[in-house]
Amino acid sequence: MVWFSQCGLFQFIEILKAIFLGYIKKHDFKVFGWYRIALGILVILITIVYFIQFIEDTLHFSDIIYTFLELKEVFYSILMIPYFVIS
C-alpha cells in the first residue's frame, strides 16, 4: 500500500515538473517575481496592522513576543505557497 502511494506521488511530481518546465520554455520568470513581491507586501502590511492593533491594546514585552509567535503560525502557510502556482 505504501509502495503504491509513493509511486503515485512520484508520478504526480513528474507531471508537475513537466508542466512547469513546459511553461518555463514558453515564458519567463516575471510571474514568479511579481508573485513573490505581492506576497511580501501583503505579509508586511498585515504584520504592521496586527502590530499597531496590538500596541493599542497593551505594551507588555511578554505579550509582544507571544504576538510575533502567533504571526509566525498565521503566515507560515502563506509563505509556503509553491513558486510554481500560477493564477
PDB file of N, CA and C in Angstrom, residues 16 18 28 36-37 44 46 56 60 66 69 74 76 85:
ATOM      1  N   LEU A  16       3.907  17.390 -12.625  1.00  0.00           N
ATOM      2  CA  LEU A  16       4.061  18.804 -12.274  1.00  0.00           C
ATOM      3  C   LEU A  16       5.357  19.380 -12.844  1.00  0.00           C
ATOM      4  N   ALA A  18       6.902  18.397 -15.540  1.00  0.00           N
ATOM      5  CA  ALA A  18       6.727  18.545 -16.990  1.00  0.00           C
ATOM      6  C   ALA A  18       5.913  19.795 -17.314  1.00  0.00           C
ATOM      7  N   ASP A  28       8.856  33.556 -19.222  1.00  0.00           N
ATOM      8  CA  ASP A  28       9.994  33.855 -18.358  1.00  0.00           C
ATOM      9  C   ASP A  28       9.549  33.818 -16.893  1.00  0.00           C
ATOM     10  N   ARG A  36       6.099  36.866  -5.760  1.00  0.00           N
ATOM     11  CA  ARG A  36       6.858  36.998  -4.511  1.00  0.00           C
ATOM     12  C   ARG A  36       6.802  38.424  -3.976  1.00  0.00           C
ATOM     13  N   ILE A  37       6.860  39.423  -4.862  1.00  0.00           N
ATOM     14  CA  ILE A  37       6.772  40.812  -4.421  1.00  0.00           C
ATOM     15  C   ILE A  37       5.409  41.087  -3.802  1.00  0.00           C
ATOM     16  N   ILE A  44       3.891  42.068   4.914  1.00  0.00           N
ATOM     17  CA  ILE A  44       4.352  43.245   5.649  1.00  0.00           C
ATOM     18  C   ILE A  44       3.176  44.101   6.100  1.00  0.00           C
ATOM     19  N   ILE A  46      -0.033  43.244   6.587  1.00  0.00           N
ATOM     20  CA  ILE A  46      -0.812  42.560   7.626  1.00  0.00           C
ATOM     21  C   ILE A  46      -0.057  42.571   8.951  1.00  0.00           C
ATOM     22  N   GLU A  56      -2.013  49.205  20.574  1.00  0.00           N
ATOM     23  CA  GLU A  56      -3.149  49.913  21.156  1.00  0.00           C
ATOM     24  C   GLU A  56      -3.727  49.159  22.348  1.00  0.00           C
ATOM     25  N   HIS A  60       2.995  45.225  27.076  1.00  0.00           N
ATOM     26  CA  HIS A  60       3.810  44.295  27.844  1.00  0.00           C
ATOM     27  C   HIS A  60       4.753  43.544  26.911  1.00  0.00           C
ATOM     28  N   TYR A  66       4.812  36.931  22.340  1.00  0.00           N
ATOM     29  CA  TYR A  66       3.738  35.988  22.024  1.00  0.00           C
ATOM     30  C   TYR A  66       3.055  36.355  20.713  1.00  0.00           C
ATOM     31  N   LEU A  69       5.079  35.247  17.792  1.00  0.00           N
ATOM     32  CA  LEU A  69       4.954  33.801  17.621  1.00  0.00           C
ATOM     33  C   LEU A  69       3.626  33.448  16.960  1.00  0.00           C
ATOM     34  N   VAL A  74       0.443  32.134  11.800  1.00  0.00           N
ATOM     35  CA  VAL A  74      -0.578  32.590  10.856  1.00  0.00           C
ATOM     36  C   VAL A  74      -0.030  32.627   9.440  1.00  0.00           C
ATOM     37  N   TYR A  76       2.775  31.179   8.230  1.00  0.00           N
ATOM     38  CA  TYR A  76       3.608  30.067   7.783  1.00  0.00           C
ATOM     39  C   TYR A  76       3.020  29.399   6.543  1.00  0.00           C
ATOM     40  N   VAL A  85       2.913  28.087  -8.514  1.00  0.00           N
ATOM     41  CA  VAL A  85       1.463  28.283  -8.592  1.00  0.00           C
ATOM     42  C   VAL A  85       1.193  29.483  -9.491  1.00  0.00           C
TER      43      VAL A  85
END
